[in-house]
């Protein structure tokens, strides 16, 4: 199933030619802040995943994807079993929860984003998590912000 996207612009409203799916794939699990999710060279998730969720309102990125959270590095904000939706068409900002891929190792993380000058700092949400990860901008393949969360109970 698909729905057509409506764009508001300075000259009125128009229907976007591209249709987007009303579901988003759940492509993997995020375990203890790190995941083995497969991405292509452009930074888009590969495959159709392990399930689907209904596309949240306002999420128009055709490459949006969801992940299950496993582990406790992001508690209490995202307890084990929560679901996050990340987008590829919006720049991540300091304070966002992000999906990040390390260019050197290929590892993918879900972390809280902050910066220290030119250094990108990724932190667990709780004090029990791992030490912060620090990267130069050129050592990051991508930072996809998480824009929707379904907290496990």
Short mmCIF file of N, CA, C and O in Angstrom, two decimals, residues 3-7 16 18-24 55-65 85-90 147:
data_model
loop_
_atom_site.label_atom_id
_atom_site.label_comp_id
_atom_site.label_asym_id
_atom_site.label_seq_id
_atom_site.Cartn_x
_atom_site.Cartn_y
_atom_site.Cartn_z
N UNK A 3 0.79 5.82 -0.20
CA UNK A 3 0.02 7.06 -0.16
C UNK A 3 0.85 8.14 -0.82
O UNK A 3 2.07 8.09 -0.80
N UNK A 4 0.19 9.11 -1.41
CA UNK A 4 0.89 10.16 -2.10
C UNK A 4 1.15 11.30 -1.14
O UNK A 4 0.33 11.62 -0.30
N UNK A 5 2.33 11.92 -1.25
CA UNK A 5 2.75 12.98 -0.36
C UNK A 5 2.35 14.34 -0.93
O UNK A 5 2.54 14.60 -2.11
N UNK A 6 1.80 15.22 -0.10
CA UNK A 6 1.44 16.56 -0.51
C UNK A 6 2.49 17.53 0.01
O UNK A 6 2.85 17.49 1.18
N UNK A 7 3.00 18.41 -0.87
CA UNK A 7 4.01 19.39 -0.49
C UNK A 7 3.42 20.78 -0.46
O UNK A 7 2.67 21.17 -1.34
N UNK A 16 3.28 15.37 -4.71
CA UNK A 16 4.59 14.83 -5.06
C UNK A 16 4.39 13.61 -5.95
O UNK A 16 3.50 12.80 -5.70
N UNK A 18 6.31 11.00 -6.35
CA UNK A 18 6.71 9.75 -5.70
C UNK A 18 5.68 9.34 -4.64
O UNK A 18 5.22 10.14 -3.86
N UNK A 19 5.35 8.08 -4.61
CA UNK A 19 4.49 7.54 -3.56
C UNK A 19 5.37 6.85 -2.53
O UNK A 19 6.43 6.32 -2.87
N UNK A 20 4.93 6.88 -1.28
CA UNK A 20 5.70 6.21 -0.23
C UNK A 20 4.84 5.17 0.45
O UNK A 20 3.63 5.29 0.53
N UNK A 21 5.48 4.12 0.93
CA UNK A 21 4.80 3.02 1.58
C UNK A 21 4.17 3.50 2.89
O UNK A 21 4.72 4.37 3.57
N UNK A 22 3.04 2.93 3.27
CA UNK A 22 2.44 3.30 4.55
C UNK A 22 3.03 2.47 5.70
O UNK A 22 2.65 2.65 6.85
N UNK A 23 3.97 1.57 5.37
CA UNK A 23 4.67 0.82 6.41
C UNK A 23 6.16 1.10 6.33
O UNK A 23 6.68 1.55 5.31
N UNK A 24 6.85 0.84 7.43
CA UNK A 24 8.30 0.99 7.53
C UNK A 24 8.85 -0.35 7.98
O UNK A 24 8.32 -0.96 8.92
N UNK A 55 3.71 3.46 9.21
CA UNK A 55 4.51 4.68 9.10
C UNK A 55 3.92 5.75 10.03
O UNK A 55 2.75 6.12 9.92
N UNK A 56 4.72 6.27 10.96
CA UNK A 56 4.22 7.33 11.84
C UNK A 56 3.88 8.60 11.05
O UNK A 56 4.53 8.90 10.04
N UNK A 57 2.90 9.34 11.53
CA UNK A 57 2.53 10.61 10.89
C UNK A 57 3.75 11.52 10.83
O UNK A 57 4.52 11.61 11.78
N UNK A 58 3.91 12.19 9.70
CA UNK A 58 5.00 13.14 9.53
C UNK A 58 6.30 12.54 9.04
O UNK A 58 7.23 13.27 8.70
N UNK A 59 6.43 11.22 9.01
CA UNK A 59 7.66 10.57 8.53
C UNK A 59 7.49 10.32 7.04
O UNK A 59 6.82 9.38 6.63
N UNK A 60 8.10 11.19 6.22
CA UNK A 60 7.93 11.11 4.77
C UNK A 60 9.14 10.53 4.05
O UNK A 60 9.08 10.34 2.84
N UNK A 61 10.22 10.25 4.76
CA UNK A 61 11.42 9.70 4.14
C UNK A 61 11.12 8.29 3.60
O UNK A 61 10.75 7.40 4.37
N UNK A 62 11.28 8.07 2.29
CA UNK A 62 11.01 6.74 1.74
C UNK A 62 12.01 5.68 2.22
O UNK A 62 11.76 4.49 2.09
N UNK A 63 13.15 6.11 2.77
CA UNK A 63 14.16 5.19 3.28
C UNK A 63 14.12 5.07 4.81
O UNK A 63 15.03 4.48 5.41
N UNK A 64 13.10 5.59 5.45
CA UNK A 64 12.97 5.47 6.91
C UNK A 64 12.95 3.99 7.29
O UNK A 64 12.48 3.15 6.53
N UNK A 65 13.49 3.69 8.47
CA UNK A 65 13.54 2.31 8.93
C UNK A 65 13.38 2.28 10.45
O UNK A 65 13.58 3.28 11.12
N UNK A 85 12.30 4.73 15.09
CA UNK A 85 12.28 4.96 13.65
C UNK A 85 13.32 6.02 13.35
O UNK A 85 13.33 7.09 13.96
N UNK A 86 14.22 5.70 12.41
CA UNK A 86 15.26 6.63 11.97
C UNK A 86 15.00 7.06 10.54
O UNK A 86 14.41 6.31 9.76
N UNK A 87 15.43 8.29 10.22
CA UNK A 87 15.27 8.82 8.87
C UNK A 87 16.63 9.17 8.30
O UNK A 87 17.57 9.46 9.02
N UNK A 88 16.70 9.14 6.98
CA UNK A 88 17.96 9.40 6.28
C UNK A 88 17.98 10.76 5.61
O UNK A 88 19.01 11.17 5.09
N UNK A 89 16.85 11.47 5.60
CA UNK A 89 16.75 12.72 4.84
C UNK A 89 16.75 13.97 5.71
O UNK A 89 16.47 15.06 5.22
N UNK A 90 17.09 13.83 6.98
CA UNK A 90 17.15 14.97 7.90
C UNK A 90 18.48 14.93 8.63
O UNK A 90 18.91 13.85 9.07
N UNK A 147 13.38 9.70 14.95
CA UNK A 147 12.33 10.71 14.98
C UNK A 147 11.04 10.21 15.61
O UNK A 147 10.09 10.99 15.78
#
